Short mmCIF file of C-alpha atoms in Angstrom, two decimals:
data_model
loop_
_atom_site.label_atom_id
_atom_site.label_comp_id
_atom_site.label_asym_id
_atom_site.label_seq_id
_atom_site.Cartn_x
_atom_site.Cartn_y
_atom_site.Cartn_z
CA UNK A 1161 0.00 0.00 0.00
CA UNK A 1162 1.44 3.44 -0.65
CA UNK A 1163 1.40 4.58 2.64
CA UNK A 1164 2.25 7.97 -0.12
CA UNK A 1165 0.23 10.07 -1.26
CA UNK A 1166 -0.20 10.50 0.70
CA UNK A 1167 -1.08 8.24 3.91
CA UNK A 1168 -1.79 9.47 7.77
CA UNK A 1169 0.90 12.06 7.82
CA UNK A 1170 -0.49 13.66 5.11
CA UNK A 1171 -3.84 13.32 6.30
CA UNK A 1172 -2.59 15.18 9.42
CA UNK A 1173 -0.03 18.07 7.68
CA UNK A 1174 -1.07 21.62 7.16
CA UNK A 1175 -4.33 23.56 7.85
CA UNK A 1176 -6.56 26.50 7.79
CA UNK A 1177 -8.69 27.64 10.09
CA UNK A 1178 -12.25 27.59 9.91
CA UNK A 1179 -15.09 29.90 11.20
CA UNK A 1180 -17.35 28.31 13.86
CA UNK A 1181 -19.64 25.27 12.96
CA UNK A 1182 -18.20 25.01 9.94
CA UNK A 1183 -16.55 22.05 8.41
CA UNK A 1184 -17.27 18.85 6.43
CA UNK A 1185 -19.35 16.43 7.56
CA UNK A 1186 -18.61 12.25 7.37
CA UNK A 1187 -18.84 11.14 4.39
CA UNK A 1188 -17.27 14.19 2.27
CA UNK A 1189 -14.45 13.89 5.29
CA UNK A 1190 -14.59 9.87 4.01
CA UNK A 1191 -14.27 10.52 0.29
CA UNK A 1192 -11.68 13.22 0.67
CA UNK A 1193 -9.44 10.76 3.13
CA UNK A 1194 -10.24 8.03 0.27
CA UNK A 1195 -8.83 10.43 -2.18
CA UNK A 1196 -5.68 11.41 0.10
CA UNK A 1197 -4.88 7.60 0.65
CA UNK A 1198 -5.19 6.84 -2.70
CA UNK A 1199 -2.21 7.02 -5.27
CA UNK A 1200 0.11 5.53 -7.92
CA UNK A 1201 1.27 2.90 -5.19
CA UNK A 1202 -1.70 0.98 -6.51
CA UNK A 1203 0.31 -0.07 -9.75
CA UNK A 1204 3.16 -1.45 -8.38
CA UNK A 1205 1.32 -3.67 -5.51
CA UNK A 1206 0.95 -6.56 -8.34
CA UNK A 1207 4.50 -6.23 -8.84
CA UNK A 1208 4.85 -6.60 -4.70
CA UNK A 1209 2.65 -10.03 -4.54
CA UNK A 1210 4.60 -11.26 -7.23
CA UNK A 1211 7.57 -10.81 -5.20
CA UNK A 1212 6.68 -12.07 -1.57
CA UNK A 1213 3.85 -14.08 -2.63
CA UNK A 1214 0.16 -14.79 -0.93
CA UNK A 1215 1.49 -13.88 2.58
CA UNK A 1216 2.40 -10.41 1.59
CA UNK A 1217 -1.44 -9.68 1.41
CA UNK A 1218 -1.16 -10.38 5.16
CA UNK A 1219 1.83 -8.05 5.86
CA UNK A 1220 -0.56 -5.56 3.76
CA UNK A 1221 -3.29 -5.95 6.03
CA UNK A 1222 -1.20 -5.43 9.20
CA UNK A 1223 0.27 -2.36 8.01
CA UNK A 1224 -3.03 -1.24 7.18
CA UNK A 1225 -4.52 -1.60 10.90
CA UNK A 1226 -0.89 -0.32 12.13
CA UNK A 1227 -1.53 2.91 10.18
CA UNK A 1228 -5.26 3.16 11.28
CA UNK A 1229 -3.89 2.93 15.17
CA UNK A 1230 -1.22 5.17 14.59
CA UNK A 1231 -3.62 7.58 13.27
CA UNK A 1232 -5.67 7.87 16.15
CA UNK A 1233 -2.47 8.44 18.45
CA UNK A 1234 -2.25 11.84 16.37
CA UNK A 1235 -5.25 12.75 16.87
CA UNK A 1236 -5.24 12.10 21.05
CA UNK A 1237 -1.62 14.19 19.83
CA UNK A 1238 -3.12 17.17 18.65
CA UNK A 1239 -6.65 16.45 21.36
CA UNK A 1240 -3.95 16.80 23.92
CA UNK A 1241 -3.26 20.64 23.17
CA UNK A 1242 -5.51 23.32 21.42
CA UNK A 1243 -2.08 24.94 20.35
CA UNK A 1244 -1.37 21.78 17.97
CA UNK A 1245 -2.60 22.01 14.66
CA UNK A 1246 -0.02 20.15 12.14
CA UNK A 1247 2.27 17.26 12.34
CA UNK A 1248 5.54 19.73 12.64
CA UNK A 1249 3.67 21.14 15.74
CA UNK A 1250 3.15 17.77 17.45
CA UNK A 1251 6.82 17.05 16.75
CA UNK A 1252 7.03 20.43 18.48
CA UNK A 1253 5.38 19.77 21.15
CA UNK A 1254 7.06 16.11 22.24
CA UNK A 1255 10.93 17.00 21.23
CA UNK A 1256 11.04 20.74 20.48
CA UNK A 1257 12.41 22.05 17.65
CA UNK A 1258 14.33 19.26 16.65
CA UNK A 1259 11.00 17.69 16.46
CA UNK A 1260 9.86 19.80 14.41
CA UNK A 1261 12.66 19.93 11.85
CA UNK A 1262 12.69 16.20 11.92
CA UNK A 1263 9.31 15.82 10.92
CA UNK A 1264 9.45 18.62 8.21
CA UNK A 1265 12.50 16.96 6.75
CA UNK A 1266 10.78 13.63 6.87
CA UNK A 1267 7.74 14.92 4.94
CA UNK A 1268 9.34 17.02 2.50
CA UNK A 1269 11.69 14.48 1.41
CA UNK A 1270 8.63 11.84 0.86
CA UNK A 1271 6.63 14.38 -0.96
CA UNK A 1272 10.72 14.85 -3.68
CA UNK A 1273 10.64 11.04 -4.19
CA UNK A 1274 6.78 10.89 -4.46
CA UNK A 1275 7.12 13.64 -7.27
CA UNK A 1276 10.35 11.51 -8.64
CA UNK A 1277 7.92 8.33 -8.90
CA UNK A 1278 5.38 10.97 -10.91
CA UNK A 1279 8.31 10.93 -13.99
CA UNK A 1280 9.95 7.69 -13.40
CA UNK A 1281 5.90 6.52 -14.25
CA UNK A 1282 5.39 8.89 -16.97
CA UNK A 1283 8.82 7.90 -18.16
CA UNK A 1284 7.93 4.23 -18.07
CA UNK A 1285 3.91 4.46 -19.96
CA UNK A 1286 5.19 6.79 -22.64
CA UNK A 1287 7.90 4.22 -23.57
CA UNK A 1288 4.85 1.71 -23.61
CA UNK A 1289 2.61 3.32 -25.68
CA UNK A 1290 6.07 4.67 -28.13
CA UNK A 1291 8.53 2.04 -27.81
CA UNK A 1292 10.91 2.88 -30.23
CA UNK A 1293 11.00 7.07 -29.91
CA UNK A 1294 14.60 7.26 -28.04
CA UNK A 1295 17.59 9.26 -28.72
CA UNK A 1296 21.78 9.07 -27.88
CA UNK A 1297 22.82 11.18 -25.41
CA UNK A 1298 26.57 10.78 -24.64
CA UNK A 1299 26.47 7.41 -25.18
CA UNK A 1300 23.40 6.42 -23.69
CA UNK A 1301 19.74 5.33 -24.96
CA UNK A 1302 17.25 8.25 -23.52
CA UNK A 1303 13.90 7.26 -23.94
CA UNK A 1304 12.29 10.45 -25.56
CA UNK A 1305 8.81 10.23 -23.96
CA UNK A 1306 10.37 10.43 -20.59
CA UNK A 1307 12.43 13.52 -21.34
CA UNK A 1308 9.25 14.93 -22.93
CA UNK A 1309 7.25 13.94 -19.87
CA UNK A 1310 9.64 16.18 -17.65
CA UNK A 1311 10.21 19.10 -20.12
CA UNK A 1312 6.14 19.78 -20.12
CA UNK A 1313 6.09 19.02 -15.88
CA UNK A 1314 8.69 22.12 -16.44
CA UNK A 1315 6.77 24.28 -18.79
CA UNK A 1316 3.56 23.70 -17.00
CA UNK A 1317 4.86 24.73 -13.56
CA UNK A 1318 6.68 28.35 -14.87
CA UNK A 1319 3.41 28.86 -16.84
CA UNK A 1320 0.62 27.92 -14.01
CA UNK A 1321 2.80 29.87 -12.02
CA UNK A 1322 4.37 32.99 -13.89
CA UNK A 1323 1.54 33.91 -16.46
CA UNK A 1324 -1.51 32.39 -15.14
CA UNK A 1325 -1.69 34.79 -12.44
CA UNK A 1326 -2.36 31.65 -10.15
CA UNK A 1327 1.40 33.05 -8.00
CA UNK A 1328 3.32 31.04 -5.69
CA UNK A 1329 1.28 30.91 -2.42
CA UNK A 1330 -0.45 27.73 -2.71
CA UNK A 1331 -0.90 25.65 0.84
CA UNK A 1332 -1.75 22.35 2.25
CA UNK A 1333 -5.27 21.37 2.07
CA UNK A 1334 -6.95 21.07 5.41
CA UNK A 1335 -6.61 18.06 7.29
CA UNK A 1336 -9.57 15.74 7.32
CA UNK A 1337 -9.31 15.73 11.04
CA UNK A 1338 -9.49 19.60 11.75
CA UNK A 1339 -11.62 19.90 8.98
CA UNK A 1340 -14.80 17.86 10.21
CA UNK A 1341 -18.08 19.79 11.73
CA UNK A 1342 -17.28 16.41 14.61
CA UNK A 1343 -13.84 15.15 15.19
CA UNK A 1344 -15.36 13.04 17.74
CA UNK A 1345 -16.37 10.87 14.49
CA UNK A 1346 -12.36 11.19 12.68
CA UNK A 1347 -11.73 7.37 14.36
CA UNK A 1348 -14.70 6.00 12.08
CA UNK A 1349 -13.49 8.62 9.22
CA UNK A 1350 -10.14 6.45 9.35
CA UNK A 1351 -11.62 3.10 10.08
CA UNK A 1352 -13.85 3.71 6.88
CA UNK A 1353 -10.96 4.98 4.46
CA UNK A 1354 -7.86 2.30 5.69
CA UNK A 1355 -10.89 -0.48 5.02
CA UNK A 1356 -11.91 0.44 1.75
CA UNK A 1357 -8.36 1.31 0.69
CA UNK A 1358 -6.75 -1.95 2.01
CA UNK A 1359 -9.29 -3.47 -0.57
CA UNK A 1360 -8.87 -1.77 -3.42
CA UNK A 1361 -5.28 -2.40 -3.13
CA UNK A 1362 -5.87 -6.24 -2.64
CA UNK A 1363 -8.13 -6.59 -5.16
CA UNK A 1364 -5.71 -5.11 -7.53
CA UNK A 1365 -2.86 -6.99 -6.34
CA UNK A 1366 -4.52 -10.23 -6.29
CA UNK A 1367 -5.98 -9.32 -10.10
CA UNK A 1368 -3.03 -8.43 -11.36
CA UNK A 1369 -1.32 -11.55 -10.10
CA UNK A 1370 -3.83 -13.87 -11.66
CA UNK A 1371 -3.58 -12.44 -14.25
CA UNK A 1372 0.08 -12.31 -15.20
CA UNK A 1373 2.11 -14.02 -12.32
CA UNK A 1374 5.62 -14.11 -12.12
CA UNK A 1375 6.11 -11.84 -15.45
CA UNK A 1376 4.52 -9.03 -13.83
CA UNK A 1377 6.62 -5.69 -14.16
CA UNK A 1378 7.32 -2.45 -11.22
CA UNK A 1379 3.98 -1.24 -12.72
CA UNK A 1380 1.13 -3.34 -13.97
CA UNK A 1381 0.10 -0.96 -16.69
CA UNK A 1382 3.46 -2.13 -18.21
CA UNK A 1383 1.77 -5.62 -18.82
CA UNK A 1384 -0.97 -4.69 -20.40
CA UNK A 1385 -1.65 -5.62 -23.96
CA UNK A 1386 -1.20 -1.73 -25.98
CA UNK A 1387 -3.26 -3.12 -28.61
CA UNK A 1388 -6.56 -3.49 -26.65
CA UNK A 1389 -8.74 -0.20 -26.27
CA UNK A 1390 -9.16 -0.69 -23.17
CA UNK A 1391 -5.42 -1.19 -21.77
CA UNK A 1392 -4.69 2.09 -24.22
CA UNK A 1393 -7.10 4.29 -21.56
CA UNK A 1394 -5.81 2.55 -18.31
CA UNK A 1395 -2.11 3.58 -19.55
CA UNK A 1396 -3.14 7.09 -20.54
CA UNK A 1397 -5.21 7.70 -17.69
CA UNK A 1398 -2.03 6.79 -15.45
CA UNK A 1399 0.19 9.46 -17.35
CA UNK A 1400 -2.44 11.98 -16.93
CA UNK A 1401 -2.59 11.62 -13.26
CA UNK A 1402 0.65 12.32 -12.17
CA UNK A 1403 0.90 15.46 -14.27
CA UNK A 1404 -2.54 16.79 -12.50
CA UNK A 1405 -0.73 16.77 -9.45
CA UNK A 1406 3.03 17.02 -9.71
CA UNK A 1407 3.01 20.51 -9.32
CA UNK A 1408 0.23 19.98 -6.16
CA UNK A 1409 3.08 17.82 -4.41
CA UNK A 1410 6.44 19.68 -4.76
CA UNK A 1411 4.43 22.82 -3.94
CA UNK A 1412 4.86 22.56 -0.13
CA UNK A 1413 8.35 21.74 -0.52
CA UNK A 1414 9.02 25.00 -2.04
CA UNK A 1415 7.16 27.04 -0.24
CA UNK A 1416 9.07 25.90 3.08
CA UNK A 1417 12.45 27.16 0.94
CA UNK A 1418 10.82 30.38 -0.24
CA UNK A 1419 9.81 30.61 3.60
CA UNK A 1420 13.09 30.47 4.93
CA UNK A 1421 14.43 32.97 6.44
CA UNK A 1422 17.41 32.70 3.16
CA UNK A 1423 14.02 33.53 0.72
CA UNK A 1424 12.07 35.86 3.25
CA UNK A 1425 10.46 38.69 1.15
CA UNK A 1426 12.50 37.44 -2.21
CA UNK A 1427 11.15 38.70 -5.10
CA UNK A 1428 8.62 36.22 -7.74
CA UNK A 1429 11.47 35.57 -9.84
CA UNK A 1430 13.14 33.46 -6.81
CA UNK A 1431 9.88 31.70 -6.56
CA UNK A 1432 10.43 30.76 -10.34
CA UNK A 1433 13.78 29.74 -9.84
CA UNK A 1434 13.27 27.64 -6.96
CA UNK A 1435 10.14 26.04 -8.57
CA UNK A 1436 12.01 25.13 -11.80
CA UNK A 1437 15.43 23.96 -9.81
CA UNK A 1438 13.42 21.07 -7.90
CA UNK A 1439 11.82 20.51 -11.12
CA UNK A 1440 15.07 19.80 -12.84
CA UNK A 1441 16.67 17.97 -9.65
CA UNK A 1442 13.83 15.02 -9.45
CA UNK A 1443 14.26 14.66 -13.48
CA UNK A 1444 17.93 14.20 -13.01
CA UNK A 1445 17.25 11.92 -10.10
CA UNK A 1446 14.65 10.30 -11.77
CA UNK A 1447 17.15 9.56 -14.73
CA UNK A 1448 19.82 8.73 -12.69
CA UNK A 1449 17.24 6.04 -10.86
CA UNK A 1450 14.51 4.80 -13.01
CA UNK A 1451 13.37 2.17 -11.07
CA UNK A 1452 9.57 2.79 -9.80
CA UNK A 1453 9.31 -0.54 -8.09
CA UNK A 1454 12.23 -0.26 -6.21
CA UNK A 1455 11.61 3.78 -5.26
CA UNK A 1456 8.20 3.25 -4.02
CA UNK A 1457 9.43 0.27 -1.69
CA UNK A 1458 11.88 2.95 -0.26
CA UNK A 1459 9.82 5.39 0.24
CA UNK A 1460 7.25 3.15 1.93
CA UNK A 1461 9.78 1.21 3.78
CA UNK A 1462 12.05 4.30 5.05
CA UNK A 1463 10.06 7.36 4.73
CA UNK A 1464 6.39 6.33 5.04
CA UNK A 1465 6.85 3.30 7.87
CA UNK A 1466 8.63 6.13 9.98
CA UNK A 1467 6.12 9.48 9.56
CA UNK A 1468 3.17 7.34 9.31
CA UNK A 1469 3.89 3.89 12.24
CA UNK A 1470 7.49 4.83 14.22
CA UNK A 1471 7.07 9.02 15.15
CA UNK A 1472 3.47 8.78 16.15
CA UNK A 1473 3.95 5.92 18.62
CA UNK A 1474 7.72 8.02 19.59
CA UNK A 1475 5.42 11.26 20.33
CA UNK A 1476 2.60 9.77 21.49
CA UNK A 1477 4.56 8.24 24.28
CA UNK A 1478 6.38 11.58 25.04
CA UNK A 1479 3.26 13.78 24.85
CA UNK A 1480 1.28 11.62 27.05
CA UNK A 1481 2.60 10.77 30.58
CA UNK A 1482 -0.14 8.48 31.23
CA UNK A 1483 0.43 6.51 28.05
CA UNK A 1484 4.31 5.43 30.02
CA UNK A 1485 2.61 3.15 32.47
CA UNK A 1486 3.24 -0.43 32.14
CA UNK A 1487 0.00 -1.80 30.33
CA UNK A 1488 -1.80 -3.55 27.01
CA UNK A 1489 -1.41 0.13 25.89
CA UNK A 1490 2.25 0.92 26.10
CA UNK A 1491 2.59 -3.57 25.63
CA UNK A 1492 0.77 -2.33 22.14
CA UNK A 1493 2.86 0.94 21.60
CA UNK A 1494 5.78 -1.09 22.25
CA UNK A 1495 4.84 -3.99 19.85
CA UNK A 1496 4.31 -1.56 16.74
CA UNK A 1497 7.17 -0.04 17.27
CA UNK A 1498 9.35 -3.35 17.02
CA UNK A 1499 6.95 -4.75 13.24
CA UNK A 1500 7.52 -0.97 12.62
CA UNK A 1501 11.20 -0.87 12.70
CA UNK A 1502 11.54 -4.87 11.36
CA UNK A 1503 9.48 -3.72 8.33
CA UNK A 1504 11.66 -0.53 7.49
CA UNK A 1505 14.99 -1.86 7.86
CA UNK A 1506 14.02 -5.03 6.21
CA UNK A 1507 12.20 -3.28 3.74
CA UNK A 1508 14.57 0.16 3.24
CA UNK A 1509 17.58 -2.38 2.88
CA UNK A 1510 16.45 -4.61 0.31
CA UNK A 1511 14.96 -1.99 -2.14
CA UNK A 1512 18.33 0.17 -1.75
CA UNK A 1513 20.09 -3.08 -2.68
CA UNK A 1514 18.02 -3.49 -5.29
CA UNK A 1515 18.30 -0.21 -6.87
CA UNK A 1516 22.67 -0.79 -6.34
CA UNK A 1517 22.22 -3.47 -8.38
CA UNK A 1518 20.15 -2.14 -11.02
CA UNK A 1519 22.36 0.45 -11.38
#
């Protein structure tokens, strides 16, 4: 499961405050936390059955209640002071700043590789649908879609935000939690989403399996037939989904440079250049790495299973006194924390040695 794309910790970033007995109610809470949980991750989980076989879908399902726990420790988090609003603040509020810069460097790194997965797909479903448009480039085969791909990401972004008059103050959407007319419901809101998410991501695992087994590729689109109508529209709707929101996820990462104390005040042209470097940087990273499979099981294993299973249980504990006390809570706390680590090291080393030897 993509714990990206974004998962609890997005579900808990960034908010705006909201005028009295306002808010959205359950089910528009429900769809948007369906729509936050639910990402590209959903290609490449196929490609994960293939590899660990039936009793992955069981590690899936674990992670998935892990995640759903986890969530609710945020929210007692942020229950536990009025003052906390964002995941940087309960960082904040458990280890200080450190916390907080932690947290933020967590985040903001997930949300680079996230939009490095964007090309590295859009790279791959071009070279599907034109397999043989490719050109030399100091020796090397470029595939020409992929380059393409990246040099309209580029244009897009300096013309959204230059000439559209849109500017470069975009934030976070609201959490679902703060958002809600009742947070008192936000366990059920979770419950609900991690449920229906955990089986859309089966059922596309375990379809994608049956249907092409141990040939599956890092993204299942990549099996399908190019021939068939209908496997023509699956691949283009996958490379016109990552271009609707590429620019949506690197936004917060430059708004916390062109927030910096370095950027403070800088004129729009800074915004422009700082927009278009991080642009450049994931296509270079993404052409130095082009290996989806492998770069989403990083992310998740590294960067997802700590912001979204290790930190909340870690401030949770330090937040709440109570919580210390030797019982089936902390017995529970404790237990999540030791899958939670097994899974990420496990996890974080064999997808780095992967991509080592791909490269």
């Amino acid at each position: 499961m993509e714990l990206d794309s974004l998962k609890v910790e997005k579900i808990e970033s960034q908010i705006q405050p909201l005028e009295p007995n306002k808010g959205t109610t359950f089910f528009r809470t429900c769809f948007n936390g369906l729509n936050t949980l639910s990402g590209v991750g959903i290609l490449s989980i196929p490609f994960a059955l293939s590899q660990g076989g039936w009793l992955s879908l069981v590690l899936l399902f674990s992670i998935a209640i892990l995640c759903w726990y986890t969530g609710l420790l945020l929210q007692r988090c942020m229950d536990s002071n009025p003052h906390i609003k964002t995941y940087p603040d309960i960082g904040q509020a458990a280890f200080g700043r450190k916390g907080r810069v932690a947290i933020s460097i967590f985040m903001y790194l997930e949300l680079y590789l996230v939009a490095v997965e964007f090309l590295i797909l859009e790279g791959d479903n071009l070279n599907q649908l034109f397999p043989n448009v490719s050109f030399n480039m100091g020796g090397h085969t470029i595939g020409a879609g992929g380059v393409l791909a990246s040099i309209i990401l580029v244009a897009c972004v300096f013309w959204v935000g230059a000439i559209d008059n849109v500017g470069f103050h975009e934030r976070v959407f609201p959490t679902l939690c703060n958002s809600m007319k009742d947070r008192s419901q936000f366990p059920k809101v979770l419950l609900v989403c991690f449920i229906t998410s955990t089986i859309t991501y089966g059922s596309m695992a375990v379809l994608g399996y049956l249907m092409f087994g141990e040939y599956l590729k890092s993204q299942v689109t990549l099996n399908l037939p190019v021939q068939k109508i209908s496997a023509k529209v699956a691949i283009f709707i996958t490379i016109v989904n990552p271009l609707t929101k590429y620019a949506i996820i690197i936004t917060p990462i430059a708004t916390a440079i062109e927030d910096s104390r370095h950027f403070c005040n800088s004129h729009a042209i800074i915004s422009i250049m700082v927009r278009t470097g991080i642009v450049i940087s994931t296509v270079c990273v993404a052409l130095m790495v082009p290996f989806f499979g492998y770069v989403m099981a990083f992310v998740g294993a590294f960067l997802s299973v700590t912001v979204s299973i290790l930190l909340p249980c870690l401030f949770y504990l330090k937040i709440n006194n109570v919580a210390r006390r030797f019982d089936f809570e902390l017995m529970t706390i404790v237990g999540i924390m030791v899958m939670g680590s097994f899974v990420g090291v496990v996890g974080t080393y064999t997808s780095l040695k992967e991509i080592v030897n791909h490269l």
